[in-house]
Short mmCIF file of C-alpha atoms in Angstrom, two decimals:
data_model
loop_
_atom_site.label_atom_id
_atom_site.label_comp_id
_atom_site.label_asym_id
_atom_site.label_seq_id
_atom_site.Cartn_x
_atom_site.Cartn_y
_atom_site.Cartn_z
CA MET A 1 -4.71 -12.44 16.03
CA TYR A 2 -2.84 -14.95 13.79
CA LYS A 3 -4.49 -15.97 10.39
CA PRO A 4 -2.57 -18.61 8.50
CA MET A 5 -1.94 -18.44 4.87
CA LEU A 6 -2.11 -20.73 2.41
CA VAL A 7 0.54 -23.40 2.62
CA GLY A 8 2.17 -25.50 -0.07
CA VAL A 9 3.42 -23.07 -2.72
CA MET A 10 2.28 -20.27 -0.77
CA LEU A 11 4.63 -19.11 1.88
CA ALA A 12 2.90 -19.62 5.56
CA PHE A 13 3.30 -16.09 7.08
CA PRO A 14 0.66 -15.09 9.66
CA THR A 15 -1.01 -11.94 9.46
CA LEU A 16 -0.46 -9.84 12.65
CA ALA A 17 -2.86 -7.12 13.77
CA ILE A 18 -1.79 -4.02 15.83
CA ALA A 19 -4.07 -2.82 18.92
CA ALA A 20 -7.63 -2.33 17.29
CA ASP A 21 -7.86 1.02 18.81
CA ASN A 22 -5.06 2.61 16.65
CA THR A 23 -5.92 0.66 13.39
CA VAL A 24 -9.11 -0.34 11.20
CA ASN A 25 -9.53 -3.03 8.68
CA THR A 26 -10.17 -1.41 5.23
CA ALA A 27 -10.84 -2.95 1.89
CA VAL A 28 -7.21 -3.20 1.50
CA GLY A 29 -6.13 -4.20 4.67
CA GLU A 30 -4.93 -2.86 8.11
CA VAL A 31 -4.26 1.00 8.34
CA PHE A 32 -3.63 3.19 11.14
CA VAL A 33 -6.44 5.57 12.16
CA ASP A 34 -6.84 8.96 14.27
CA PRO A 35 -8.77 8.54 17.66
CA ASN A 36 -12.17 9.11 15.52
CA GLY A 37 -11.26 6.08 13.47
CA ARG A 38 -10.49 7.71 10.57
CA THR A 39 -7.85 6.36 8.12
CA LEU A 40 -4.20 8.00 8.02
CA TYR A 41 -1.97 8.79 5.27
CA THR A 42 1.41 9.73 4.43
CA PHE A 43 2.63 12.38 1.72
CA SER A 44 5.39 11.39 -0.67
CA LYS A 45 6.72 14.88 -1.21
CA ASP A 46 7.49 15.06 2.55
CA THR A 47 10.94 14.30 3.76
CA THR A 48 11.71 12.33 6.91
CA GLY A 49 10.80 14.22 9.95
CA LYS A 50 9.69 17.21 7.67
CA SER A 51 5.95 18.03 6.60
CA VAL A 52 5.65 20.24 3.41
CA CYS A 53 1.97 20.29 3.62
CA ASN A 54 0.64 23.76 4.53
CA GLY A 55 -2.13 25.99 3.85
CA GLY A 56 -4.47 24.72 1.43
CA CYS A 57 -2.88 21.44 1.47
CA ALA A 58 -3.29 21.02 5.13
CA ALA A 59 -6.70 22.19 5.00
CA LYS A 60 -7.57 19.26 2.76
CA TRP A 61 -5.19 16.88 4.45
CA PRO A 62 -5.49 17.71 8.26
CA PRO A 63 -2.16 16.73 10.08
CA LEU A 64 -2.39 14.43 12.87
CA SER A 65 -1.70 16.65 15.87
CA VAL A 66 -0.31 15.63 19.18
CA ASN A 67 -2.97 16.15 21.90
CA PRO A 68 -4.00 13.77 24.95
CA ALA A 69 -6.01 11.59 22.57
CA THR A 70 -3.37 11.03 19.95
CA ASN A 71 -0.92 10.73 22.68
CA THR A 72 -2.85 7.78 24.24
CA LEU A 73 -3.02 6.13 20.95
CA TYR A 74 0.51 6.65 19.99
CA GLY A 75 2.50 7.68 22.74
CA SER A 76 4.04 4.07 23.57
CA GLN A 77 3.74 2.75 20.13
CA PRO A 78 7.11 1.84 18.40
CA GLY A 79 7.84 3.58 15.29
CA PHE A 80 5.87 6.82 16.18
CA SER A 81 7.50 10.00 16.85
CA ILE A 82 6.47 13.78 17.02
CA ILE A 83 7.93 16.27 14.60
CA ASN A 84 7.58 20.21 14.61
CA ARG A 85 5.56 21.74 11.88
CA ASP A 86 6.47 25.25 10.07
CA ASP A 87 3.60 26.87 12.12
CA GLY A 88 5.17 25.73 15.50
CA SER A 89 2.54 22.78 16.07
CA GLU A 90 3.39 19.21 16.77
CA GLN A 91 2.51 16.72 14.37
CA TRP A 92 2.70 12.70 14.90
CA ALA A 93 4.86 10.70 12.24
CA TYR A 94 5.36 6.92 11.46
CA ARG A 95 8.70 5.65 10.69
CA GLY A 96 9.53 9.40 10.35
CA ALA A 97 6.96 10.14 7.90
CA PRO A 98 4.29 12.86 8.87
CA LEU A 99 0.75 11.70 9.19
CA TYR A 100 -2.47 13.26 7.73
CA ARG A 101 -6.31 12.52 7.33
CA TRP A 102 -8.25 13.14 4.24
CA PHE A 103 -10.99 15.62 4.70
CA LYS A 104 -13.25 13.49 2.68
CA ASP A 105 -13.03 10.29 4.57
CA ILE A 106 -16.18 10.44 6.95
CA LYS A 107 -16.13 6.95 8.80
CA ALA A 108 -13.89 4.34 9.81
CA GLY A 109 -12.63 2.26 6.96
CA ASP A 110 -12.95 5.06 4.32
CA ILE A 111 -10.01 5.37 2.26
CA GLU A 112 -11.23 7.84 -0.34
CA GLY A 113 -7.75 9.71 -0.23
CA ALA A 114 -5.57 6.50 -1.11
CA GLY A 115 -3.50 7.10 -3.74
CA ILE A 116 -4.50 10.45 -4.95
CA ALA A 117 -2.23 11.93 -7.73
CA GLY A 118 0.30 9.05 -6.81
CA VAL A 119 1.39 10.93 -3.79
CA TRP A 120 -0.89 9.99 -0.75
CA PRO A 121 -0.40 6.39 0.30
CA LEU A 122 -2.06 4.81 3.11
CA ALA A 123 -0.30 4.44 6.46
CA ARG A 124 -0.40 0.70 6.70
CA ALA A 125 0.15 -1.17 9.85
CA ASP A 126 1.50 -3.90 8.04
CA ASP A 127 4.82 -4.55 5.70
CA VAL A 128 2.68 -4.53 2.51
CA THR A 129 4.36 -2.23 -0.11
CA VAL A 130 1.84 -2.44 -2.81
CA ARG A 131 -0.15 0.66 -3.06
CA LEU A 132 -3.28 2.42 -4.63
CA TYR A 133 -3.02 5.01 -7.55
CA ASN A 134 -5.74 7.36 -8.14
CA ASP A 135 -5.90 8.95 -11.56
CA ASP A 136 -9.28 10.96 -11.02
CA LYS A 137 -11.04 8.33 -13.16
CA ARG A 138 -10.17 4.91 -11.29
CA ARG A 139 -7.92 3.58 -8.66
CA TYR A 140 -5.80 0.53 -9.09
CA LEU A 141 -2.73 -1.52 -7.44
CA VAL A 142 0.83 -0.09 -8.16
CA ASP A 143 4.01 -0.75 -6.65
CA SER A 144 5.97 1.38 -4.47
CA ASP A 145 7.24 3.44 -7.56
CA ASN A 146 3.40 3.98 -8.55
CA PHE A 147 3.95 1.48 -11.60
CA THR A 148 0.81 -0.27 -12.41
CA LEU A 149 0.63 -4.01 -11.22
CA TYR A 150 -1.28 -6.66 -13.30
CA THR A 151 -2.32 -10.14 -12.86
CA PHE A 152 -1.68 -13.25 -15.47
CA ASP A 153 -4.80 -15.44 -16.46
CA LYS A 154 -2.40 -18.43 -16.90
CA ASP A 155 -1.38 -18.11 -13.21
CA GLU A 156 -3.05 -20.40 -10.65
CA LYS A 157 -3.64 -19.12 -7.05
CA GLY A 158 -0.34 -18.89 -5.50
CA ILE A 159 1.57 -20.17 -8.53
CA SER A 160 3.27 -17.88 -11.28
CA ASN A 161 3.74 -19.58 -14.63
CA CYS A 162 5.38 -16.41 -15.90
CA TYR A 163 9.13 -17.16 -16.47
CA GLY A 164 11.72 -16.81 -19.30
CA ASP A 165 10.77 -14.19 -22.03
CA CYS A 166 7.41 -13.63 -19.84
CA ALA A 167 9.10 -12.47 -16.64
CA ALA A 168 11.50 -10.36 -18.97
CA TYR A 169 8.04 -8.46 -20.46
CA TRP A 170 6.28 -8.85 -17.18
CA PRO A 171 8.89 -8.70 -14.22
CA PRO A 172 7.19 -9.85 -10.99
CA ALA A 173 6.63 -7.64 -8.15
CA LEU A 174 9.04 -8.86 -5.55
CA VAL A 175 9.19 -8.80 -1.77
CA ASN A 176 12.13 -7.29 0.12
CA THR A 177 13.25 -10.75 1.57
CA GLN A 178 15.60 -9.20 4.39
CA ASN A 179 12.66 -9.38 6.93
CA MET A 180 10.64 -12.50 5.94
CA ALA A 181 10.48 -14.19 9.42
CA SER A 182 8.60 -11.16 10.77
CA LEU A 183 6.66 -10.08 7.70
CA LYS A 184 3.15 -8.38 8.65
CA LEU A 185 0.47 -9.07 6.08
CA SER A 186 -3.22 -7.95 6.14
CA GLY A 187 -6.40 -7.64 3.76
CA ASP A 188 -5.99 -9.93 0.60
CA PHE A 189 -2.41 -9.42 0.10
CA GLY A 190 0.00 -12.42 0.19
CA VAL A 191 3.23 -13.70 -0.96
CA THR A 192 4.45 -16.69 -2.96
CA LYS A 193 7.89 -18.14 -3.76
CA ARG A 194 8.93 -18.47 -7.20
CA LYS A 195 10.94 -21.15 -8.79
CA ASP A 196 14.09 -19.07 -9.08
CA GLY A 197 13.91 -18.59 -4.98
CA ASN A 198 12.44 -14.80 -5.38
CA VAL A 199 9.31 -14.22 -3.40
CA GLN A 200 6.52 -12.33 -5.35
CA TRP A 201 3.47 -10.16 -3.85
CA THR A 202 0.05 -11.58 -4.61
CA TYR A 203 -3.39 -10.08 -4.33
CA LYS A 204 -6.36 -12.59 -3.48
CA GLY A 205 -3.80 -15.14 -4.21
CA MET A 206 -2.74 -14.02 -7.72
CA PRO A 207 0.80 -12.97 -8.47
CA LEU A 208 1.45 -9.48 -9.43
CA TYR A 209 3.64 -8.12 -12.21
CA ARG A 210 4.82 -5.11 -13.98
CA TRP A 211 4.73 -4.28 -17.51
CA ILE A 212 8.06 -3.30 -19.47
CA LYS A 213 6.14 -0.90 -21.62
CA ASP A 214 4.75 1.12 -18.75
CA THR A 215 7.33 3.83 -18.52
CA ALA A 216 5.89 6.33 -16.21
CA PRO A 217 3.91 5.96 -12.88
CA GLY A 218 0.18 5.46 -13.47
CA GLN A 219 0.47 4.10 -16.97
CA THR A 220 -1.71 1.08 -17.72
CA THR A 221 -0.71 0.12 -21.24
CA GLY A 222 -0.41 -3.50 -20.03
CA ASP A 223 -4.16 -3.92 -19.33
CA GLY A 224 -5.87 -6.22 -21.77
CA VAL A 225 -2.53 -7.55 -23.35
CA LYS A 226 -3.63 -10.68 -25.37
CA ASP A 227 -6.62 -10.68 -23.23
CA ILE A 228 -4.72 -12.39 -20.54
CA TRP A 229 -3.12 -9.60 -18.51
CA HIS A 230 -5.24 -7.23 -16.24
CA MET A 231 -4.69 -4.37 -13.98
CA VAL A 232 -6.22 -4.65 -10.55
CA PRO A 233 -8.88 -2.03 -10.01
CA LEU A 234 -10.31 -1.27 -6.51
#
């Protein structure tokens, strides 16, 4: 189903949904699921086509096994492939990244595993690169390198007012524009074009930024700066 995005300063890219039987809508958009509708994740410590989640890790993060039910869901889907695990079993991967469930997710739409330790991103069914980070106290938006993202009170929906020195201290979270024509979005994520021609990620219409003084993943030192910069908790 196509859902038009805001026009004007917002770029008009459609939201594209993949077949409903292998995805589910969550609080942060469309993600891939197992045959029971439970959310799938990838593991940042894996390498392309290789799972390093075994033993106790696999007990908490069960691999998406190859069987008749998963063959029906993913056998003919582009981007999906089968890898061999260390124990000889077979596991599904998406774009080379092995897929897993989180043992505490009970029902469709649960995303309790999202961002744990910064190494368990959701297996998204779109092109959104914004992630969640879970530091055991709270969960919030981060970029693909796990650096915290912020909103700016002086912005308007779909419009960034942070340029010059502001943008030097608060670099905008930019979109890779190589595949803009086919960019797939879902949930409350969107994009907006900046005055310099770059394209910036938005959440609920608000442009997203990093903070130059955050020097390590998961740091949130920009939260509350001048009472106008805020991290985005979820």
